[in-house]
Coordinates of C-alpha atoms and ligand atoms in Angstrom, one line a residue:
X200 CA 0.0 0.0 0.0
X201 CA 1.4 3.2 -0.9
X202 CA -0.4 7.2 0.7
X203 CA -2.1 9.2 -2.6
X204 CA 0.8 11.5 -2.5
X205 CA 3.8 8.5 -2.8
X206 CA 1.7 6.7 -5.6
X207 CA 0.9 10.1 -6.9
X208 CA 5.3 10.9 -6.8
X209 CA 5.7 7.3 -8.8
X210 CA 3.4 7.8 -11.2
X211 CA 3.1 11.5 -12.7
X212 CA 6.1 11.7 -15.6
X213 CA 5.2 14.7 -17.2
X214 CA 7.3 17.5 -17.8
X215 CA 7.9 19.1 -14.8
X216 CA 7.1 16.5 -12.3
X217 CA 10.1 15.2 -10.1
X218 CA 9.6 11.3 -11.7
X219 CA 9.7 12.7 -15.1
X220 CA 12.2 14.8 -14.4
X221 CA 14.0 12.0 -13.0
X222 CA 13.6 9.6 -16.1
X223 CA 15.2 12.6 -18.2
X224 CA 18.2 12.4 -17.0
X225 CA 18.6 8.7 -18.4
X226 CA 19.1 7.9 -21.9
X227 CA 16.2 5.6 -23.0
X228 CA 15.0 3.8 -26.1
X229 CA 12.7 4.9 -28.4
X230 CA 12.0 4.2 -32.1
X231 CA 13.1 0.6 -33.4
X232 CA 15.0 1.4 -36.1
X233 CA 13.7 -0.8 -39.0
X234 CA 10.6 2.2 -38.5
X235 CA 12.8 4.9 -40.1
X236 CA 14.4 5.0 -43.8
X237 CA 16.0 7.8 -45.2
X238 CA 13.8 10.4 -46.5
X239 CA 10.9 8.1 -45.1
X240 CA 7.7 8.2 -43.4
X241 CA 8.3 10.4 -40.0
X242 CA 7.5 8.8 -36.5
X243 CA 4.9 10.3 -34.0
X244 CA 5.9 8.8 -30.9
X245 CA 4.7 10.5 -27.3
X246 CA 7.5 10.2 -24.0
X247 CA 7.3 11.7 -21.0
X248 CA 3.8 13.2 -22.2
X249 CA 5.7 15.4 -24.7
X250 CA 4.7 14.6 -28.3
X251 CA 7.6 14.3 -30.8
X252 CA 8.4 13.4 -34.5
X253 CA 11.3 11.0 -35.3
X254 CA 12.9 10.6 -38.6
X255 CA 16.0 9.9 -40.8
X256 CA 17.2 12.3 -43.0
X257 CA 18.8 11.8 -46.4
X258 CA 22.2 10.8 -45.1
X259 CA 20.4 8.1 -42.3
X260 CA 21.1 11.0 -39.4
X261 CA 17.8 10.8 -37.4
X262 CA 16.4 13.3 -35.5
X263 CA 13.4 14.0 -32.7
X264 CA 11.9 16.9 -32.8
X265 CA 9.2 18.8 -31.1
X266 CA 5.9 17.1 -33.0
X267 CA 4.7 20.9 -33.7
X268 CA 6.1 23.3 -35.8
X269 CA 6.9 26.3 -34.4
X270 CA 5.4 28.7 -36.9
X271 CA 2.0 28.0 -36.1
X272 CA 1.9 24.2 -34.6
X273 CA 0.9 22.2 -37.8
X274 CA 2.3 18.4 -37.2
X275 CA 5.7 18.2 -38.6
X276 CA 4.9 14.6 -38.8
X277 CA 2.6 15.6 -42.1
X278 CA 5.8 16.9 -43.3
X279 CA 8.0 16.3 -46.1
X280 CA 11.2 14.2 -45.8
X281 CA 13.5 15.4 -48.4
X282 CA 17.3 17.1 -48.8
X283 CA 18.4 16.4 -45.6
X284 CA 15.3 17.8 -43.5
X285 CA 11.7 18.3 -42.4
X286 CA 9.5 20.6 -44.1
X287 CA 6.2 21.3 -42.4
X288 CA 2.9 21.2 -45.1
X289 CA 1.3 24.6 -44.1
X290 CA 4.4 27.4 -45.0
X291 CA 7.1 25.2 -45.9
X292 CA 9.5 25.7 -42.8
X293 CA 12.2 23.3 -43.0
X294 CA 13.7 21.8 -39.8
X295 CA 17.5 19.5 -40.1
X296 CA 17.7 16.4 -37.6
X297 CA 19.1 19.0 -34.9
X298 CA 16.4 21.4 -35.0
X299 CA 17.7 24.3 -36.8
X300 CA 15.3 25.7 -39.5
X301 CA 17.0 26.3 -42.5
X302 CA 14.2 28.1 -44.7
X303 CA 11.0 29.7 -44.2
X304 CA 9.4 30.2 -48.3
X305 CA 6.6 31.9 -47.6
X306 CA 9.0 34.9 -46.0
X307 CA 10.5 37.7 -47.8
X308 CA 13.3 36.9 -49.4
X309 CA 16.0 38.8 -46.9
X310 CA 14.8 37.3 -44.4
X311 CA 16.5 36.4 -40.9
X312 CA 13.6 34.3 -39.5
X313 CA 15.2 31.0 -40.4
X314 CA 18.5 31.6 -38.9
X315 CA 17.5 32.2 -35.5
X316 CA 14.5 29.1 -35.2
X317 CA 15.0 26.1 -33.8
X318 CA 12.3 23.7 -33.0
X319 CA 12.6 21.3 -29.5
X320 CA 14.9 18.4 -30.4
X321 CA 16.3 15.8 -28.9
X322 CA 20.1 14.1 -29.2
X323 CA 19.8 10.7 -30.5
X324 CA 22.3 7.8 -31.2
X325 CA 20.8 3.9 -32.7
X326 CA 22.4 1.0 -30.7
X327 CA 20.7 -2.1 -29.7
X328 CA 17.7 -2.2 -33.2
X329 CA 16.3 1.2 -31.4
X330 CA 16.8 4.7 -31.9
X331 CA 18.0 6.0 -28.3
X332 CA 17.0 9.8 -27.2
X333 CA 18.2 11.6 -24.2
X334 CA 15.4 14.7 -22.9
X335 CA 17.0 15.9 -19.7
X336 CA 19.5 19.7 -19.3
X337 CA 22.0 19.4 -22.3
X338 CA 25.0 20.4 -19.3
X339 CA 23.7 17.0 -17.9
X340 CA 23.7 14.8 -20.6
X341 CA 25.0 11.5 -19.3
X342 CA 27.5 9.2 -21.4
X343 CA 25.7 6.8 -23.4
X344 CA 26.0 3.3 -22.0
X345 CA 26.6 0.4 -23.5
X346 CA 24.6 -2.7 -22.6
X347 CA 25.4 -6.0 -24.1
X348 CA 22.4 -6.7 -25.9
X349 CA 24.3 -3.7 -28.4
X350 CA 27.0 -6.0 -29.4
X351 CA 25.2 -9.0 -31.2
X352 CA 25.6 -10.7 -34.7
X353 CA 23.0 -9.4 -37.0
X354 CA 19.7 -10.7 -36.9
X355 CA 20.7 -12.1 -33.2
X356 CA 18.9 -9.0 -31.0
X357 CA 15.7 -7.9 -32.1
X358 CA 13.7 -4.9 -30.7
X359 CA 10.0 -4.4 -30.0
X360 CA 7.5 -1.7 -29.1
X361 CA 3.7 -1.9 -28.2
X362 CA 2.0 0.4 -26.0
X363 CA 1.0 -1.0 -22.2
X364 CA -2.2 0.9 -21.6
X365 CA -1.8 2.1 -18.1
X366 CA 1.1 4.0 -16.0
X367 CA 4.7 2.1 -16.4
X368 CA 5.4 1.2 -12.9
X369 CA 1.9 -1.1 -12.8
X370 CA 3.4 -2.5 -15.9
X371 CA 6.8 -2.9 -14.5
X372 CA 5.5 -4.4 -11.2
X373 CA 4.1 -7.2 -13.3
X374 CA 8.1 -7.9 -14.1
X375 CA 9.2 -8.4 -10.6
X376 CA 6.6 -10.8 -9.4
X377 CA 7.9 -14.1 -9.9
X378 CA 4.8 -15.5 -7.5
X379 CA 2.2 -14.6 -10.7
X380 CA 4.6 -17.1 -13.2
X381 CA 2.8 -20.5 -12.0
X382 CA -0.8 -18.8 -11.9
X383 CA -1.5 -16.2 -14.8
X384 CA 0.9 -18.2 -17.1
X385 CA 0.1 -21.6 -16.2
X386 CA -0.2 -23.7 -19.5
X387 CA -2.8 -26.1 -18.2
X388 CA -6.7 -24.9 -16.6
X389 CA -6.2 -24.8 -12.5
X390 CA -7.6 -28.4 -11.7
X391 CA -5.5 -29.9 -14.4
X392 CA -2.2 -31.4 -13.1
X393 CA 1.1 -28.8 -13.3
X394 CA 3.5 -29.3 -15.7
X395 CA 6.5 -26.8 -15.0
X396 CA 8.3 -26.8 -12.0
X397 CA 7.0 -22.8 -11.4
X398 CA 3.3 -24.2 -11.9
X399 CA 4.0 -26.8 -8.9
X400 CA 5.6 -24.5 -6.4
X401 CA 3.8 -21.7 -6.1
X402 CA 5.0 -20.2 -3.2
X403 CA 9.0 -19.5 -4.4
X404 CA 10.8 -17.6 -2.1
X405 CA 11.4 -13.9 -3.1
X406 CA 14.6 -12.0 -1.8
X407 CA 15.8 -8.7 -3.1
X408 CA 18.9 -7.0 -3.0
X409 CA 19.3 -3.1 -3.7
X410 CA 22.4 -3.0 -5.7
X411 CA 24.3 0.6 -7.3
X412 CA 22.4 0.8 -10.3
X413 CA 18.8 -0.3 -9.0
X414 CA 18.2 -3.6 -7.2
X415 CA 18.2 -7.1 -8.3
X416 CA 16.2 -10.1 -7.1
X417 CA 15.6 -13.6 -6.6
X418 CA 12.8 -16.2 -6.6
X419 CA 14.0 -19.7 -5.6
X420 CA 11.6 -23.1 -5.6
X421 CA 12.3 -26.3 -4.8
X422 CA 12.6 -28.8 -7.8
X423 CA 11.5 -32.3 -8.3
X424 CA 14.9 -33.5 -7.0
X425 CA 14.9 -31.6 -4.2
X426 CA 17.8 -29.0 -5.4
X427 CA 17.3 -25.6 -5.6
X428 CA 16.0 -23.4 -8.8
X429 CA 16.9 -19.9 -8.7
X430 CA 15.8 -17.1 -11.4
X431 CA 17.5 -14.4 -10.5
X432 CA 15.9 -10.5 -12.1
X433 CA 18.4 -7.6 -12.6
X434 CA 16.0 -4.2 -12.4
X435 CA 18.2 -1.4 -13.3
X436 CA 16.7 2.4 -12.7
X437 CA 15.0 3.8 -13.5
X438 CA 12.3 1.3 -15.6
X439 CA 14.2 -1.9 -16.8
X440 CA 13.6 -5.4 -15.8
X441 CA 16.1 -7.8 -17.3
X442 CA 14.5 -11.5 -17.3
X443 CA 16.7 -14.7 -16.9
X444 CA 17.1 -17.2 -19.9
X445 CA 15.2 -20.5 -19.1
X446 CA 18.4 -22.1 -18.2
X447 CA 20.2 -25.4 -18.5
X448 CA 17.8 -27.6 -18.3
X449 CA 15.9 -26.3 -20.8
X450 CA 16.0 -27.3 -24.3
X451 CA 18.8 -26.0 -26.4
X452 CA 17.0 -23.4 -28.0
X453 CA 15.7 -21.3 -25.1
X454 CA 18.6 -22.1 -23.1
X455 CA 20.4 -18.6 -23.2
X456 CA 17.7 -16.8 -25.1
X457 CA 17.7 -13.4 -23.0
X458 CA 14.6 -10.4 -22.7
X459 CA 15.3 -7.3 -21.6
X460 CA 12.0 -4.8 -20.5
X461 CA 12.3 -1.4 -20.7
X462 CA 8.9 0.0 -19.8
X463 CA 9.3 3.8 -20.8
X464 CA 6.6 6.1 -19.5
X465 CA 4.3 7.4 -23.2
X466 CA 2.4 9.4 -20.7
X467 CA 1.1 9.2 -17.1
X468 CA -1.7 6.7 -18.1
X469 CA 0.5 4.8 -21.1
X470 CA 3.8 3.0 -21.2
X471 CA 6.0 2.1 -24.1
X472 CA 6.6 -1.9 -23.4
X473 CA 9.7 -2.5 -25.4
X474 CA 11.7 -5.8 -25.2
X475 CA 14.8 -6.7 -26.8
X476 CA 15.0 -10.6 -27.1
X477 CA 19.0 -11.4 -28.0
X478 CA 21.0 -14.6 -28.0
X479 CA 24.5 -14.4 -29.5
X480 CA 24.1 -18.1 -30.3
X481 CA 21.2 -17.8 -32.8
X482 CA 18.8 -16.0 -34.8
X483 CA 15.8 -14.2 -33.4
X484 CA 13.0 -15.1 -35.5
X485 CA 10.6 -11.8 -35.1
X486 CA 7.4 -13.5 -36.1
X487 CA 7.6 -16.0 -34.0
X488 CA 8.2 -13.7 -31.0
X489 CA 5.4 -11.7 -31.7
X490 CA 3.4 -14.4 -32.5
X491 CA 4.4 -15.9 -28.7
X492 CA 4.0 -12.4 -26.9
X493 CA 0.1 -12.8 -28.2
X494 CA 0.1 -9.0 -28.2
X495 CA -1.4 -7.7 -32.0
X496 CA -0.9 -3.9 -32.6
X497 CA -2.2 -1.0 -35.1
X498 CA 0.0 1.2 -37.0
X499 CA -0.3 3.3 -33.7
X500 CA 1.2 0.2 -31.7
X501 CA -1.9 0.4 -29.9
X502 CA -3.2 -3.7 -29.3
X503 CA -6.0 -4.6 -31.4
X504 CA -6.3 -7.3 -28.9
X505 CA -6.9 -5.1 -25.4
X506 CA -9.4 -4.6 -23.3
X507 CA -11.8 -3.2 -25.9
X508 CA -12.4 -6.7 -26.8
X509 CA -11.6 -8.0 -23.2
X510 CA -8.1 -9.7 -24.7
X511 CA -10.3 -12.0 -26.5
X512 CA -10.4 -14.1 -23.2
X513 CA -11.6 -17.8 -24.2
X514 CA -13.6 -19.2 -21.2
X515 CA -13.8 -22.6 -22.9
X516 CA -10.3 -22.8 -23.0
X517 CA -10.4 -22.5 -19.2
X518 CA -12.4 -25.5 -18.9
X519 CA -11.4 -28.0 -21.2
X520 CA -8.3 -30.5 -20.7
X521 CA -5.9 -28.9 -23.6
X522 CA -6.8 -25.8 -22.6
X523 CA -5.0 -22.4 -20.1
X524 CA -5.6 -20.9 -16.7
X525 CA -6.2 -17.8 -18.0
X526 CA -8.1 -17.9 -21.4
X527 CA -5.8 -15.5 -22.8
X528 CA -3.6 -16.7 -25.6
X529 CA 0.2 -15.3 -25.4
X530 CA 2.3 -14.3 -22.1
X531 CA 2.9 -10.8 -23.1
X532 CA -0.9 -10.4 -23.4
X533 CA -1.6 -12.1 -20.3
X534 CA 0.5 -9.7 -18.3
X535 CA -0.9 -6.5 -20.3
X536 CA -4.5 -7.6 -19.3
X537 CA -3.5 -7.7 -15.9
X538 CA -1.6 -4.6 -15.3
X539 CA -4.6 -2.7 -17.0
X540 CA -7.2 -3.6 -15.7
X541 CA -6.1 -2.3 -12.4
X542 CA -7.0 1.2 -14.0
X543 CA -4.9 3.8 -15.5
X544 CA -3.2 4.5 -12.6
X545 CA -3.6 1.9 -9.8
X546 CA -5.3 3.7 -6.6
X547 CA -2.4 1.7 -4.2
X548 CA -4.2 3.2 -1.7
X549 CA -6.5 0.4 -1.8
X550 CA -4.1 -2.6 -2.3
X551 CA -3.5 -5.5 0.5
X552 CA 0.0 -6.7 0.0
X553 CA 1.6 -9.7 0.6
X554 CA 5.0 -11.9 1.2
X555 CA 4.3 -12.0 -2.6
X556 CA 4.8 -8.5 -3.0
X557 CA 8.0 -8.2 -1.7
X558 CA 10.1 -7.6 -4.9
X559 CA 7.1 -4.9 -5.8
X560 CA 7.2 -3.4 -2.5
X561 CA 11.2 -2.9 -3.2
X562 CA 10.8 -1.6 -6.6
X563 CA 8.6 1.4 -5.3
X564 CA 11.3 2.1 -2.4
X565 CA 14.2 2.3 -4.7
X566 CA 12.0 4.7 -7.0
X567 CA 10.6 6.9 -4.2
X568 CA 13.7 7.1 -2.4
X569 CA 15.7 8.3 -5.7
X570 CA 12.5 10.9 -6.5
X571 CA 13.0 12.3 -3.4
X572 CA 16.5 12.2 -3.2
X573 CA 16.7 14.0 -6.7
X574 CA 14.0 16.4 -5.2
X575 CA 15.8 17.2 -2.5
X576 CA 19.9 17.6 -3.9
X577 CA 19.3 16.8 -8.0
X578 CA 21.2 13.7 -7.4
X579 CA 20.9 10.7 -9.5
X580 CA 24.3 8.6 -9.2
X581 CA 22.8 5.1 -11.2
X582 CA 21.8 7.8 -14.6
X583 CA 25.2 7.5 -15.7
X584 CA 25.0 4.2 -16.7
X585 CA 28.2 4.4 -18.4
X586 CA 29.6 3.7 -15.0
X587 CA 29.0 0.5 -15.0
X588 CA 30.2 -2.7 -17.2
X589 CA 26.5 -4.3 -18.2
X590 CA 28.1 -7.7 -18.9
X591 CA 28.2 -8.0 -15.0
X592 CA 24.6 -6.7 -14.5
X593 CA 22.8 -10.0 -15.9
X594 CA 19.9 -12.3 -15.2
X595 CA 20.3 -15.8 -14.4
X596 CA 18.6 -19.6 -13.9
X597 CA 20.2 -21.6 -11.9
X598 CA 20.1 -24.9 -10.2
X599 CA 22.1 -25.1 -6.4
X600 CA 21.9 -27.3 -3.3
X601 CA 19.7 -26.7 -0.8
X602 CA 22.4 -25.9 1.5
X603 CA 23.6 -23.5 -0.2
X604 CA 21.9 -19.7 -0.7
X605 CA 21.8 -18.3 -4.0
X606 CA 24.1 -15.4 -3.0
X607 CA 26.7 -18.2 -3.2
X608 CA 26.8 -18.7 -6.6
X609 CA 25.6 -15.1 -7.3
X610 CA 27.8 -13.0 -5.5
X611 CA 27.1 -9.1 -5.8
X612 CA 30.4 -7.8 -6.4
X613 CA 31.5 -5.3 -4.1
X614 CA 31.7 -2.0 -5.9
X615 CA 28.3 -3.1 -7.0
X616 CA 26.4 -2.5 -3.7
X617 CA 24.9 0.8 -3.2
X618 CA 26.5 3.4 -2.3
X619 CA 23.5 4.0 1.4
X620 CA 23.0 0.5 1.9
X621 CA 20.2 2.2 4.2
X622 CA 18.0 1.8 1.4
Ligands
FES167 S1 2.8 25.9 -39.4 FE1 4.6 25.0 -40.1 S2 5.2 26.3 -41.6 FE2 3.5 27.3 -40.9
FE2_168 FE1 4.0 -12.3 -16.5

């Protein structure tokens, strides 16, 4: 449970509010790159509830601009993509990928006006299938970091964008709650005998650890054979989750397949939910992950499949033998239907937690701790990512012996724990 004014602090990530300002000062992901072409369509895309226009000029620089032109606010996203810039529809104003208008036709010839317009944009660099932006104080601008997902074979990360349709940290919650993996995702109806070791354990055993750059934790079961199984989460601030591989006794395929979450606020009631899927070992087939993830969007990357049409929920398949708990077809859409039907915004007011809860419970401390901290001083230590080596920072399955603890074979290296292990 969380007072109106804390969920209020996590929630709002507009401009101006301390959250939002917050997020700013991080570098986060965008646009997936096979969107843009040069001279191509233009992007709308809405973050941090400012609306913005992303596209690639003729020599493949991209830009994000301010969605309205500045002569008279037409949509630069009706614009033409041509000679290495932006020109709105109404007057002509032409905008490069940095901003700067370089001409105004409609104006008298002499003219100054061009020279001294800029529209809003936004730096971006492209690493990882997406087009990454930074919208915090230039003089802040952290380094860009470089996670590991960035350094794959071709065709062996692929990137992903739907919109979640209520506030990002009730979609992010749903990524740190281990305990929801044997019920909401369980692949047989609830009186049917479990098949996956998460489906027969249903009470795993959470522990969390805050770490430097956000906090990581762990959900251990017992397993047929009595050893321990430990799927350990990474949740880096300020709005990833990075999800374990299925691990070695899987089959060879999903082995090391990885998914990283970054669930970046679209506005306070809307979330971008983008997931990179990588495995240096193979090919990511995009179809098929789509097709898995059960989510099915518009042009707008709005689902087609939401709650207007109650996730097409199947209460026959709930009932008969060869059927699923939930009705809904795909895990991505299970946990979508979840997190949005608590509302918008979830009124935590309301909530009764549990021992469940406990990696949720963390995830809002770290956040409201750093908001108010950043409130207080303007400090955010974890938004220069650059500080840290990534290929340290993963997720993990693992099997260990009961006598054991998980820590053991997971050791958080030193300069790794935070900095107030008050938190
Ligand atoms: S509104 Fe864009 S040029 Fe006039
Ligand atoms: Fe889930």
């Amino acid at each position: 449970m969380l007072s109106h004014e804390d969920n209020e602090l996590l929630c709002r990530v507009g401009p101006g509010t301390t959250m939002g300002e917050m997020m700013r000062r991080f570098w986060m992901p965008a646009v997936v790159i096979h969107e843009l072409e040069p001279d191509g369509k233009p992007v709308r895309i809405r973050l941090l509830g400012e609306d913005l226009v992303c596209f690639m000029d003729t020599e493949g620089k991209v830009g994000l601009l301010d969605e309205h032109c500045p002569h008279r606010g037409s949509s630069l996203a009706l614009g033409a993509n041509e000679e290495c810039g932006l020109r709105c529809l109404f007057h002509g104003w032409k905008f490069d990928v940095n901003g700067q208008c370089l001409d105004t036709p409609a104006e008298p010839e002499n003219s100054n006006l061009a020279k001294h317009m800029k529209v809003k944009s936004y730096p971006t660099r492209v690493a990882g299938g997406m087009v990454w932006t930074y919208m915090g104080p230039a003089e802040e601008e952290p380094e860009f970091p470089h996670f590991p997902w960035f350094d794959m074979p071709e065709g062996s990360c692929e990137a992903f964008r739907v919109i979640y349709e209520c506030n990002y940290s009730q979609a992010l919650e749903g990524a740190v709650d281990s305990s929801h993996a044997g019920i909401l995702h369980r692949s047989v109806p609830w009186t049917s005998e479990a098949r996956w070791p998460h489906e027969k354990d249903l009470r795993p055993k959470l522990e969390v650890e805050f770490t430097k750059y956000g906090m990581r934790y762990c959900a251990v079961r017992t397993a047929d054979d009595g050893s321990k199984h430990a799927r350990m989460t990474q949740v880096p601030m300020p709005f990833y989750t990075l999800i374990p591989p299925d691990g070695p006794k899987a089959p060879e395929f999903r082995r090391n397949r990885r998914l990283i979450n970054a669930f970046v606020p679209r506005d306070d009631y809307s979330t971008w939910h983008i997931q990179f899927f990588y495995d240096p070992g193979q090919t990511i087939d995009r179809q098929h992950r789509i097709e898995e993830s059960g989510v099915v969007w518009d042009d707008n990357f709005f689902k087609i499949n939401g709650a207007d049409v109650w996730y097409n929920q199947d209460r026959e398949k709930m009932k008969s033998a060869d059927g699923i708990f939930s009705g809904i077809t795909g895990v991505a859409l299970e946990d979508h239907a979840v997190s949005e039907t608590m509302g918008k915004i979830a009124d935590r007011t309301k909530e009764h937690l549990g021992r469940s809860d406990m990696a949720v419970v963390a995830f809002r401390r770290m956040m409201l701790k750093a908001a108010k901290r950043f409130a207080e001083n303007g400090e955010i230590p974890e938004a220069d990512q650059a500080q840290f080596d990534w290929n340290e920072i993963t997720a993990e399955t693992f099997f260990f012996e009961p006598e054991k603890k998980w820590q053991d074979l997971q050791p958080l290296p030193e300069h790794l724990e935070p900095s107030d292990k008050a938190a």
